[in-house]
Amino acid sequence: MTFDRYGSDVLADFSRRPARKPVASQEAQAGLVFEDVASDFCGSVTHVEGKMVELEDRHGRRRMFPLGGGFLYEGTPVILIAPGVQSPQPRAARTASGSIKAPDARARVARASRIFVEGRHDAELVEKVWGDDLRSEAVVVEYLEGVDHLDEVLKDFAPTAERRVGVLVDHLVSGSKESRIADSVMRSQKPGSVLIVGHPYVDVWQSVKPGRLGLPAWPVVPRSIEWKHGICEALGWPHAEQADIAAAWQRILGRVRTYTDLEPELLGRVEQLIDFVTAPVEATTVHTTRNGGR
């Protein structure tokens, strides 16, 4: 047994991340659409009065908000300022993962090491929260289209201690199919070349805190029903076609702003993978972590 520094304090090692550029300012020009992060109210600017801005949503509802931070413009955090007003000196900004943003840097050649996740939704969530960090570290994330393909993918990739692979697996709990696959794969790999970690959720959707969707908890879906379809049905969302499932995921993903919207069982595991594929060769260890390391 080894001490798991990712389980109790998932942000303990953010000091290793370089600083990045601060949040940009954006003038509250009439007609531009902004979203207030705290309330999720989204609307176009109707007018600015003193230190307040009025937004009107697509239903014609209007609300006043104080100018400043806490807004999204085209999905990007901004500091909203009155038209014609000089931008304030911004504070050091943070990425969605909580690390300090760094000044712009030249594009870097991707590392030989990789992080693999199970599917497209996992990859999109990791990109939204850790994208800035991964680009800074020159780490590429790829998806497997199911953990069943992991052994085949690793044989093709041929990981080594210098060309490492980190893998994030859904539902990695004792006795699960995913756990058996992970154990089998790990036994076949060279020491220091592969790290497989996972979270306890059936699907990465569940790693988004239910409160972000206005839910007290995620619905319980019987095993006889495909999980994503069951969730959409329980929530009253369309689910007849794959396009409906894709739309449901975008609805969920749209509620994620920063790491605070995700469960710690996922946060610690992704941080662990980033550290594994970026650490010096002599610092790497090989093991499988289940159920969020708990």
Backbone as numpy.savetxt, mean C-alpha at the origin, in Angstrom:
# Nx Ny Nz CAx CAy CAz Cx Cy Cz
13.96 -19.47 17.37 13.11 -18.28 17.37 14.00 -17.03 17.37
13.66 -16.07 16.54 14.39 -14.81 16.50 13.45 -13.67 16.80
14.00 -12.58 17.31 13.19 -11.39 17.62 12.67 -10.78 16.33
11.36 -10.54 16.27 10.73 -9.97 15.07 10.51 -8.48 15.28
11.45 -7.67 14.80 11.32 -6.23 15.02 10.24 -5.59 14.17
9.62 -6.36 13.29 8.57 -5.80 12.45 7.19 -6.00 13.05
7.05 -6.85 14.06 5.73 -7.16 14.58 5.17 -6.11 15.51
6.00 -5.55 16.38 5.50 -4.63 17.40 5.58 -3.18 17.00
6.56 -2.80 16.21 6.70 -1.41 15.79 7.09 -1.39 14.33
6.08 -1.32 13.46 6.34 -1.44 12.03 7.04 -0.22 11.46
7.09 0.87 12.22 7.73 2.08 11.72 9.09 2.32 12.36
9.61 1.31 13.06 10.81 1.50 13.85 12.02 1.88 13.00
12.06 1.47 11.76 13.27 1.66 10.97 13.09 2.66 9.84
12.11 3.57 9.96 11.91 4.53 8.89 13.06 5.52 8.75
13.92 5.61 9.76 15.05 6.52 9.66 16.01 6.14 8.55
15.91 4.91 8.08 16.80 4.48 7.00 16.40 5.06 5.66
15.18 5.57 5.55 14.69 6.09 4.28 15.19 7.51 4.05
15.65 7.83 2.84 16.15 9.18 2.58 15.02 10.19 2.53
15.35 11.45 2.77 14.35 12.52 2.71 13.92 12.75 1.27
12.68 13.18 1.11 12.16 13.44 -0.23 11.48 14.81 -0.27
11.09 15.25 -1.47 10.59 16.61 -1.64 9.28 16.81 -0.88
8.99 18.03 -0.45 7.78 18.33 0.33 6.54 18.33 -0.54
5.38 18.37 0.12 4.10 18.43 -0.59 3.99 19.75 -1.33
3.52 19.70 -2.57 3.41 20.90 -3.39 2.17 21.70 -3.01
2.22 23.00 -3.27 1.06 23.87 -3.07 0.25 23.94 -4.36
-1.05 24.14 -4.23 -1.93 24.24 -5.39 -2.95 25.35 -5.15
-3.03 26.28 -6.08 -4.00 27.36 -5.95 -5.41 26.83 -6.09
-6.32 27.35 -5.27 -7.73 26.94 -5.30 -8.45 27.70 -6.41
-8.13 27.37 -7.63 -8.75 28.02 -8.79 -10.17 27.48 -8.98
-11.08 28.36 -9.34 -12.47 27.97 -9.57 -12.55 26.86 -10.61
-13.32 25.82 -10.30 -13.52 24.71 -11.22 -12.61 23.53 -10.99
-11.47 23.72 -10.30 -10.59 22.59 -10.00 -11.22 21.71 -8.93
-11.01 20.41 -9.05 -11.63 19.45 -8.13 -10.61 18.98 -7.09
-11.01 19.05 -5.81 -10.17 18.62 -4.71 -10.98 17.69 -3.80
-10.26 16.87 -3.06 -10.89 16.00 -2.08 -10.32 16.30 -0.70
-11.19 16.51 0.27 -10.77 16.68 1.65 -10.56 15.29 2.25
-9.34 15.00 2.65 -8.99 13.66 3.11 -9.76 13.26 4.36
-9.91 14.18 5.29 -10.54 13.86 6.57 -12.00 13.44 6.41
-12.73 14.11 5.52 -14.16 13.85 5.38 -14.53 13.07 4.12
-13.56 12.90 3.20 -13.79 12.25 1.90 -14.70 13.07 1.00
-14.98 14.33 1.35 -15.82 15.18 0.51 -15.00 15.62 -0.70
-15.57 15.42 -1.88 -14.88 15.73 -3.13 -15.73 16.69 -3.94
-15.14 17.80 -4.36 -15.91 18.75 -5.13 -15.04 19.80 -5.80
-15.65 20.58 -6.66 -14.93 21.63 -7.38 -15.01 22.94 -6.62
-14.00 23.76 -6.79 -13.93 25.05 -6.11 -14.98 25.99 -6.69
-15.81 26.57 -5.82 -16.77 27.59 -6.25 -16.25 28.99 -5.94
-15.70 29.19 -4.75 -15.05 30.46 -4.44 -14.21 30.32 -3.18
-13.30 31.29 -3.01 -12.44 31.36 -1.84 -12.79 32.63 -1.08
-12.99 32.48 0.22 -13.36 33.63 1.06 -12.44 33.65 2.28
-11.54 34.63 2.33 -10.59 34.70 3.43 -9.70 33.47 3.44
-9.72 32.75 4.55 -8.91 31.54 4.69 -9.73 30.28 4.47
-10.88 30.41 3.83 -11.77 29.27 3.59 -12.00 29.08 2.09
-12.25 27.84 1.70 -12.57 27.52 0.33 -13.88 26.73 0.31
-14.73 27.02 -0.65 -16.00 26.29 -0.79 -15.88 25.29 -1.93
-16.27 24.04 -1.64 -16.29 22.99 -2.65 -17.72 22.55 -2.90
-18.02 22.22 -4.15 -19.35 21.73 -4.52 -19.21 20.36 -5.16
-19.90 19.34 -4.61 -19.78 18.00 -5.17 -20.73 17.81 -6.34
-20.73 16.61 -6.91 -21.51 16.36 -8.13 -23.02 16.35 -7.86
-23.41 16.31 -6.59 -24.83 16.35 -6.24 -25.30 17.76 -5.92
-24.39 18.72 -6.06 -24.75 20.10 -5.78 -24.59 20.52 -4.34
-24.09 19.62 -3.49 -23.89 19.96 -2.09 -22.61 20.77 -1.93
-22.67 21.79 -1.08 -21.52 22.68 -0.89 -21.06 22.65 0.57
-19.73 22.69 0.74 -19.16 22.72 2.08 -17.94 23.64 2.09
-17.71 24.26 3.23 -16.56 25.15 3.40 -15.45 24.41 4.14
-14.21 24.63 3.71 -13.05 24.02 4.34 -11.95 25.07 4.51
-11.15 24.95 5.57 -10.02 25.87 5.72 -8.93 25.53 4.70
-8.33 26.55 4.14 -7.21 26.35 3.23 -6.04 25.72 3.99
-5.17 25.06 3.25 -4.00 24.43 3.88 -3.83 22.99 3.42
-3.25 22.17 4.29 -3.03 20.77 3.94 -4.26 19.92 4.14
-4.12 18.65 3.78 -5.24 17.72 3.96 -6.12 17.56 2.74
-5.65 17.99 1.56 -6.42 17.86 0.34 -5.68 16.98 -0.66
-6.46 16.36 -1.54 -5.91 15.61 -2.67 -6.32 16.29 -3.96
-5.38 16.39 -4.89 -5.66 16.91 -6.22 -5.19 15.88 -7.23
-6.15 15.29 -7.97 -5.85 14.21 -8.90 -5.10 13.08 -8.20
-5.53 12.81 -6.95 -4.98 11.70 -6.20 -3.68 11.99 -5.47
-3.17 13.22 -5.60 -1.90 13.58 -4.98 -2.12 14.58 -3.85
-1.50 14.38 -2.68 -1.64 15.34 -1.59 -1.12 16.72 -1.98
-1.85 17.77 -1.62 -1.44 19.14 -1.91 -1.79 20.03 -0.73
-1.12 21.18 -0.69 -1.47 22.26 0.24 -2.27 23.27 -0.55
-3.51 23.47 -0.17 -4.41 24.35 -0.92 -4.22 25.78 -0.45
-3.94 26.68 -1.40 -3.73 28.09 -1.09 -4.67 28.94 -1.92
-4.91 30.17 -1.46 -5.77 31.10 -2.19 -5.09 31.53 -3.49
-5.85 31.76 -4.55 -5.26 32.23 -5.82 -4.48 33.52 -5.63
-3.27 33.55 -6.20 -2.46 34.76 -6.14 -1.67 34.93 -4.87
-1.80 34.00 -3.93 -1.07 34.08 -2.67 0.21 33.27 -2.79
1.30 33.84 -2.29 2.58 33.14 -2.35 2.54 31.86 -1.54
3.09 30.79 -2.08 3.09 29.50 -1.39 3.86 29.59 -0.09
3.33 29.01 0.99 4.07 29.01 2.25 5.25 28.07 2.18
6.23 28.29 3.04 7.34 27.36 3.13 6.83 26.05 3.73
6.78 24.98 2.95 6.18 23.74 3.44 7.09 23.02 4.43
6.44 22.26 5.29 7.18 21.39 6.20 7.69 20.18 5.42
8.64 19.51 6.01 9.13 18.28 5.38 7.96 17.32 5.21
7.74 16.88 3.98 6.60 16.01 3.69 6.99 14.55 3.85
5.96 13.73 3.98 6.17 12.30 4.13 5.47 11.54 3.01
5.99 10.37 2.72 5.36 9.52 1.74 4.14 8.86 2.37
3.38 8.14 1.55 2.20 7.44 2.06 2.57 6.38 3.09
3.82 5.90 3.04 4.26 4.89 4.01 4.74 5.51 5.31
4.82 6.85 5.37 5.22 7.52 6.59 6.67 7.97 6.62
7.47 7.61 5.62 8.87 8.02 5.61 9.00 9.42 5.03
10.11 10.10 5.33 10.32 11.48 4.89 10.70 11.49 3.42
10.06 12.38 2.67 10.33 12.47 1.24 11.70 13.07 0.99
12.35 12.57 -0.05 13.70 13.02 -0.39 13.64 13.98 -1.58
14.70 14.78 -1.76 14.75 15.62 -2.97 14.74 14.75 -4.21
14.29 15.35 -5.33 14.26 14.60 -6.58 15.65 14.06 -6.90
15.68 12.85 -7.39 16.96 12.23 -7.75 16.83 11.63 -9.14
17.99 11.38 -9.76 17.98 10.76 -11.07 17.43 9.34 -10.98
16.89 8.88 -12.08 16.36 7.51 -12.12 17.51 6.53 -11.87
17.20 5.46 -11.12 18.21 4.48 -10.79 17.94 3.17 -11.52
18.99 2.46 -11.80 18.85 1.13 -12.40 18.26 0.20 -11.34
17.25 -0.56 -11.72 16.57 -1.45 -10.78 17.55 -2.47 -10.21
17.35 -2.79 -8.91 18.14 -3.84 -8.28 17.86 -5.18 -8.95
18.82 -6.08 -8.80 18.59 -7.44 -9.30 17.55 -8.16 -8.46
17.47 -7.79 -7.18 16.49 -8.42 -6.28 15.08 -7.94 -6.62
14.08 -8.75 -6.22 12.69 -8.45 -6.54 11.79 -8.75 -5.34
10.64 -8.11 -5.32 9.56 -8.46 -4.40 8.41 -8.98 -5.24
7.92 -10.17 -4.88 6.77 -10.76 -5.57 5.56 -10.73 -4.64
4.40 -10.38 -5.20 3.14 -10.43 -4.47 2.20 -11.33 -5.24
1.11 -11.74 -4.60 0.25 -12.76 -5.22 -0.50 -12.29 -6.46
-1.04 -11.07 -6.42 -1.88 -10.65 -7.53 -1.82 -9.16 -7.79
-2.59 -8.74 -8.77 -2.59 -7.34 -9.19 -3.04 -6.41 -8.07
-4.05 -6.82 -7.30 -4.54 -5.96 -6.23 -3.47 -5.75 -5.16
-2.73 -6.80 -4.83 -1.64 -6.68 -3.87 -0.61 -5.68 -4.39
-0.26 -5.82 -5.68 0.75 -4.94 -6.28 0.29 -3.49 -6.28
-0.98 -3.26 -6.58 -1.49 -1.89 -6.61 -1.51 -1.26 -5.23
-1.83 -2.06 -4.22 -1.85 -1.53 -2.85 -0.43 -1.20 -2.38
0.51 -2.10 -2.65 1.89 -1.85 -2.28 2.43 -0.62 -2.99
2.10 -0.46 -4.25 2.54 0.71 -5.01 1.97 1.99 -4.44
0.69 1.97 -4.05 0.07 3.20 -3.56 0.69 3.67 -2.26
1.02 2.75 -1.36 1.55 3.13 -0.05 3.07 3.20 -0.04
3.74 2.26 -0.69 5.20 2.20 -0.63 5.87 2.57 -1.95
5.14 3.05 -2.91 5.72 3.32 -4.23 6.92 4.24 -4.20
6.82 5.35 -3.47 7.94 6.29 -3.39 9.17 5.63 -2.78
8.96 4.85 -1.73 10.07 4.16 -1.06 10.73 3.15 -2.00
9.90 2.41 -2.72 10.43 1.38 -3.61 11.22 2.00 -4.76
10.73 3.12 -5.30 11.47 3.78 -6.36 12.80 4.34 -5.84
12.77 4.88 -4.62 14.01 5.39 -4.03 15.02 4.28 -3.83
14.54 3.09 -3.47 15.43 1.94 -3.24 15.69 1.15 -4.52
15.06 1.55 -5.64 15.21 0.87 -6.93 14.77 -0.58 -6.85
13.66 -0.81 -6.16 13.12 -2.16 -6.01 11.89 -2.33 -6.91
11.86 -3.39 -7.66 10.74 -3.70 -8.55 9.81 -4.70 -7.88
8.49 -4.47 -7.98 7.49 -5.39 -7.46 6.78 -6.06 -8.63
6.69 -7.37 -8.60 5.99 -8.12 -9.64 4.93 -9.00 -8.97
3.91 -9.40 -9.74 2.89 -10.26 -9.14 2.87 -11.63 -9.79
2.44 -12.61 -8.99 2.57 -14.02 -9.36 1.34 -14.59 -10.05
0.19 -13.91 -9.90 -1.10 -14.47 -10.34 -1.40 -15.74 -9.57
-1.13 -15.71 -8.27 -1.41 -16.85 -7.41 -0.15 -17.49 -6.88
-0.18 -17.86 -5.59 1.00 -18.44 -4.96 1.30 -19.84 -5.50
0.34 -20.46 -6.16 0.56 -21.79 -6.74 1.70 -21.77 -7.76
1.99 -20.61 -8.34 3.04 -20.50 -9.36 4.40 -20.16 -8.76
4.48 -20.03 -7.44 5.71 -19.52 -6.81 6.92 -20.37 -7.13
6.81 -21.67 -6.98 7.96 -22.55 -7.22 8.47 -22.40 -8.65
7.56 -22.36 -9.61 7.93 -22.21 -11.02 8.61 -20.87 -11.26
8.07 -19.81 -10.67 8.64 -18.47 -10.85 10.05 -18.40 -10.28
10.25 -18.98 -9.10 11.57 -18.93 -8.48 12.60 -19.77 -9.24
12.17 -20.88 -9.80 13.09 -21.68 -10.61 13.56 -20.88 -11.82
12.66 -20.11 -12.40 13.02 -19.29 -13.56 13.89 -18.12 -13.15
13.60 -17.52 -11.99 14.34 -16.35 -11.53 15.72 -16.72 -10.98
15.85 -17.89 -10.39 17.09 -18.41 -9.82 17.70 -17.45 -8.80
17.03 -17.24 -7.67 17.54 -16.30 -6.67 18.83 -16.77 -6.02
19.64 -15.80 -5.62 20.88 -16.06 -4.88 20.97 -15.03 -3.75
22.03 -15.10 -2.98 22.22 -14.12 -1.90 22.44 -12.72 -2.45
22.90 -12.61 -3.69 23.09 -11.30 -4.33 21.88 -10.89 -5.17
21.01 -11.83 -5.44 19.84 -11.61 -6.30 18.63 -12.19 -5.55
18.23 -11.47 -4.51 17.27 -12.01 -3.56 15.82 -11.79 -4.00
14.95 -12.59 -3.44 13.52 -12.49 -3.69 12.77 -12.44 -2.37
11.92 -11.44 -2.23 10.99 -11.37 -1.11 9.59 -11.64 -1.63
8.83 -12.43 -0.89 7.49 -12.83 -1.35 6.46 -12.50 -0.28
5.38 -11.83 -0.69 4.27 -11.53 0.20 3.10 -12.44 -0.17
2.62 -13.22 0.79 1.59 -14.21 0.53 0.33 -13.91 1.35
-0.84 -14.02 0.71 -2.11 -13.88 1.42 -2.39 -15.14 2.24
-3.09 -14.98 3.36 -3.59 -16.09 4.17 -2.49 -17.08 4.53
-1.36 -16.54 4.97 -0.24 -17.40 5.36 -0.37 -17.73 6.85
-1.24 -18.70 7.14 -1.48 -19.13 8.51 -1.26 -20.64 8.59
-1.01 -21.12 9.78 -0.73 -22.55 9.97 -1.86 -23.42 9.43
-1.48 -24.43 8.65 -2.44 -25.37 8.12 -3.07 -24.98 6.80
-2.80 -23.76 6.32 -3.40 -23.33 5.06 -2.62 -23.88 3.88
-3.25 -23.89 2.71 -2.58 -24.30 1.48 -1.36 -23.42 1.23
-1.53 -22.12 1.47 -0.44 -21.18 1.25 0.76 -21.50 2.14
0.48 -21.90 3.37 1.56 -22.25 4.29 2.32 -23.47 3.81
1.60 -24.45 3.32 2.26 -25.67 2.84 3.14 -25.37 1.63
2.65 -24.53 0.73 3.43 -24.15 -0.44 4.69 -23.39 -0.02
4.53 -22.45 0.90 5.68 -21.66 1.36 6.74 -22.54 1.99
6.32 -23.48 2.82 7.28 -24.39 3.47 8.04 -25.22 2.44
7.31 -25.72 1.46 7.94 -26.54 0.42 8.93 -25.74 -0.40
8.56 -24.52 -0.75 9.43 -23.67 -1.56 10.69 -23.31 -0.78
10.53 -22.94 0.50 11.68 -22.53 1.29 12.71 -23.64 1.43
12.24 -24.87 1.52 13.18 -25.99 1.66 14.05 -26.18 0.42
13.58 -25.67 -0.70 14.31 -25.86 -1.96 15.23 -24.70 -2.31
15.24 -23.64 -1.48 16.01 -22.44 -1.83 17.34 -22.36 -1.11
18.27 -21.63 -1.72 19.58 -21.42 -1.12 19.46 -20.47 0.07
20.24 -20.70 1.11 20.20 -19.81 2.28 20.47 -18.35 1.91
19.69 -17.44 2.46 19.89 -16.03 2.22 19.36 -15.51 0.90
18.64 -16.35 0.14 18.19 -15.93 -1.18 16.70 -15.57 -1.24
15.90 -16.16 -0.36 14.46 -15.97 -0.42 13.89 -15.73 0.98
12.96 -14.80 1.07 12.20 -14.58 2.30 10.72 -14.58 1.94
9.95 -15.46 2.55 8.51 -15.52 2.35 7.82 -15.08 3.63
7.01 -14.04 3.54 6.24 -13.58 4.68 4.79 -13.45 4.24
3.90 -13.32 5.20 2.49 -13.23 4.84 1.65 -12.58 5.91
0.43 -12.32 5.53 -0.56 -11.78 6.47 -1.68 -12.80 6.65
-2.51 -12.67 7.67 -3.52 -13.70 7.95 -4.81 -13.56 7.16
-4.92 -12.54 6.33 -6.20 -12.27 5.66 -6.41 -13.15 4.44
-7.67 -13.50 4.18 -8.01 -14.32 3.02 -7.58 -13.63 1.74
-7.75 -12.32 1.71 -7.40 -11.51 0.54 -6.86 -10.18 1.03
-6.01 -9.56 0.21 -5.41 -8.28 0.60 -6.45 -7.19 0.82
-7.67 -7.35 0.29 -8.74 -6.39 0.56 -8.90 -6.18 2.07
-8.81 -7.29 2.81 -9.04 -7.23 4.26 -7.95 -6.48 5.02
-6.83 -6.22 4.38 -5.77 -5.49 5.06 -6.08 -4.00 5.13
-7.09 -3.55 4.38 -7.57 -2.18 4.50 -8.51 -2.12 5.70
-8.29 -1.20 6.59 -9.11 -1.12 7.79 -10.57 -0.91 7.40
-11.49 -1.72 7.93 -12.90 -1.62 7.55 -13.50 -0.24 7.83
-12.95 0.45 8.81 -13.46 1.79 9.11 -13.31 2.76 7.96
-12.34 2.52 7.08 -12.16 3.40 5.92 -13.34 3.28 4.96
-14.09 2.18 5.05 -15.27 1.98 4.22 -16.55 2.19 5.01
-16.41 2.68 6.22 -17.59 2.89 7.06 -18.15 1.61 7.64
-17.31 0.58 7.75 -17.75 -0.72 8.26 -17.17 -0.97 9.65
-17.92 -1.61 10.53 -17.36 -1.99 11.82 -16.39 -3.16 11.68
-16.62 -4.00 10.66 -15.75 -5.15 10.40 -16.05 -5.64 8.99
-15.10 -6.38 8.42 -15.35 -6.99 7.11 -16.39 -8.10 7.26
-17.31 -8.22 6.30 -18.31 -9.30 6.37 -17.65 -10.68 6.37
-18.29 -11.64 7.02 -17.82 -13.02 7.02 -18.44 -13.73 5.83
-17.59 -14.33 5.00 -18.06 -14.99 3.77 -17.93 -16.50 3.93
-19.00 -17.26 3.70 -18.91 -18.73 3.79 -17.89 -19.28 2.81
-17.25 -20.39 3.17 -16.22 -20.96 2.30 -16.77 -21.42 0.96
-18.07 -21.66 0.90 -18.68 -22.12 -0.34 -18.82 -21.01 -1.38
-18.58 -19.78 -0.98 -18.73 -18.63 -1.88 -17.36 -18.01 -2.14
-17.08 -17.70 -3.40 -15.83 -17.02 -3.74 -15.76 -15.73 -2.95
-14.63 -15.50 -2.29 -14.55 -14.46 -1.26 -14.88 -13.07 -1.78
-14.28 -12.65 -2.87 -14.52 -11.29 -3.37 -15.98 -11.11 -3.76
-16.56 -12.12 -4.42 -17.98 -12.04 -4.78 -18.84 -11.95 -3.52
-18.47 -12.74 -2.52 -19.23 -12.74 -1.28 -19.18 -11.38 -0.58
-18.00 -10.75 -0.59 -17.87 -9.43 0.02 -18.74 -8.41 -0.70
-18.66 -8.42 -2.02 -19.46 -7.46 -2.79 -20.96 -7.68 -2.56
-21.37 -8.94 -2.51 -22.78 -9.24 -2.28 -23.21 -8.77 -0.90
-22.39 -9.02 0.10 -22.73 -8.62 1.46 -22.82 -7.10 1.60
-22.02 -6.39 0.82 -22.02 -4.93 0.91 -23.00 -4.28 -0.06
-23.70 -5.12 -0.84 -24.68 -4.58 -1.78 -24.06 -3.97 -3.02
-22.84 -4.40 -3.35 -22.15 -3.88 -4.53 -22.36 -4.85 -5.70
-22.35 -4.35 -6.94 -22.45 -5.24 -8.11 -21.32 -6.27 -8.09
-21.62 -7.51 -8.50 -20.59 -8.56 -8.45 -20.80 -9.64 -9.50
-21.64 -9.38 -10.50 -21.96 -10.41 -11.49 -20.80 -10.68 -12.43
-20.01 -9.66 -12.73 -18.94 -9.78 -13.70 -17.60 -9.41 -13.08
-16.52 -9.80 -13.77 -15.19 -9.46 -13.28 -14.98 -7.96 -13.23
-15.62 -7.26 -14.16 -15.51 -5.79 -14.16 -16.10 -5.20 -12.87
-17.12 -5.86 -12.33 -17.71 -5.39 -11.06 -16.72 -5.57 -9.92
-15.99 -6.70 -9.93 -15.01 -6.97 -8.88 -13.87 -5.96 -8.99
-13.46 -5.67 -10.22 -12.40 -4.68 -10.42 -12.83 -3.30 -9.92
-14.09 -2.95 -10.18 -14.61 -1.66 -9.73 -14.69 -1.61 -8.20
-15.04 -2.74 -7.59 -15.11 -2.80 -6.13 -13.73 -2.58 -5.53
-12.71 -3.20 -6.13 -11.37 -3.01 -5.62 -10.91 -1.55 -5.74
-11.22 -0.92 -6.87 -10.84 0.48 -7.03 -11.55 1.36 -6.00
-12.75 0.98 -5.66 -13.49 1.70 -4.62 -12.78 1.57 -3.28
-12.30 0.37 -2.98 -11.58 0.13 -1.72 -10.22 0.83 -1.75
-9.49 0.65 -2.84 -8.16 1.24 -2.97 -8.23 2.77 -2.87
-9.31 3.33 -3.40 -9.47 4.78 -3.35 -9.60 5.33 -1.95
-9.93 4.46 -0.99 -10.06 4.89 0.40 -8.73 4.87 1.15
-7.72 4.29 0.52 -6.40 4.20 1.15 -5.61 5.45 0.82
-5.18 6.17 1.86 -4.39 7.38 1.67 -2.94 7.14 2.10
-2.78 6.60 3.30 -1.45 6.38 3.86 -1.43 5.04 4.58
-0.28 4.73 5.17 -0.12 3.48 5.92 -1.10 3.37 7.08
-1.62 4.49 7.57 -2.54 4.45 8.70 -3.88 3.81 8.34
-4.16 3.66 7.04 -5.40 3.04 6.59 -5.28 1.53 6.46
-4.10 0.98 6.76 -3.86 -0.45 6.61 -3.62 -1.11 7.96
-3.92 -2.39 8.04 -3.72 -3.15 9.26 -2.22 -3.41 9.48
-1.78 -3.42 10.75 -0.35 -3.62 11.03 0.18 -4.97 10.57
-0.68 -5.99 10.46 -0.23 -7.30 10.00 0.33 -7.24 8.57
-0.13 -6.28 7.77 0.43 -6.10 6.43 1.61 -5.13 6.47
1.50 -4.06 7.22 2.54 -3.04 7.26 3.91 -3.63 7.60
3.95 -4.38 8.69 5.23 -4.95 9.12 5.84 -5.88 8.11
4.99 -6.64 7.43 5.49 -7.62 6.48 6.11 -6.94 5.25
5.47 -5.90 4.74 6.03 -5.22 3.56 7.35 -4.54 3.92
7.40 -3.90 5.09 8.65 -3.29 5.53 9.75 -4.34 5.64
9.39 -5.50 6.12 10.36 -6.59 6.27 10.92 -7.01 4.92
10.06 -7.11 3.92 10.50 -7.50 2.59 11.42 -6.45 1.97
11.07 -5.16 2.14 11.91 -4.10 1.59 13.30 -4.16 2.21
13.34 -4.35 3.52 14.64 -4.46 4.19 15.43 -5.66 3.69
14.74 -6.77 3.49 15.43 -8.00 3.08 16.10 -7.84 1.72
15.39 -7.27 0.75 15.94 -7.18 -0.60 16.92 -6.03 -0.77
17.00 -5.12 0.21 17.93 -4.00 0.11 19.10 -4.08 1.08
19.05 -5.02 2.01 20.11 -5.13 3.02 21.38 -5.69 2.42
22.53 -5.37 3.02 23.79 -5.99 2.58 23.68 -7.51 2.67
24.41 -8.18 1.83 24.32 -9.64 1.73 24.53 -10.31 3.07
25.52 -9.86 3.84 25.83 -10.54 5.10 24.75 -10.33 6.15
23.83 -9.35 5.92 22.80 -9.06 6.92 21.52 -9.84 6.69
21.40 -10.58 5.61 20.15 -11.25 5.29 19.99 -12.53 6.08
18.73 -12.88 6.36 18.39 -14.14 7.01 17.26 -14.77 6.24
17.06 -16.04 6.39 16.01 -16.75 5.66 15.08 -17.42 6.64
13.79 -17.11 6.55 12.78 -17.78 7.33 11.42 -17.45 6.75
10.41 -18.16 7.20 9.05 -17.89 6.78 8.29 -17.34 7.97
7.61 -16.20 7.79 6.85 -15.59 8.87 5.38 -15.74 8.57
4.61 -16.27 9.53 3.19 -16.48 9.32 2.36 -15.58 10.22
1.13 -15.33 9.76 0.14 -14.64 10.57 0.64 -13.32 11.15
1.28 -12.51 10.26 1.74 -11.21 10.68 2.82 -11.26 11.73
3.50 -12.38 11.87 4.59 -12.48 12.83 4.12 -12.62 14.25
2.81 -12.96 14.46 2.29 -13.02 15.81 2.08 -14.46 16.24
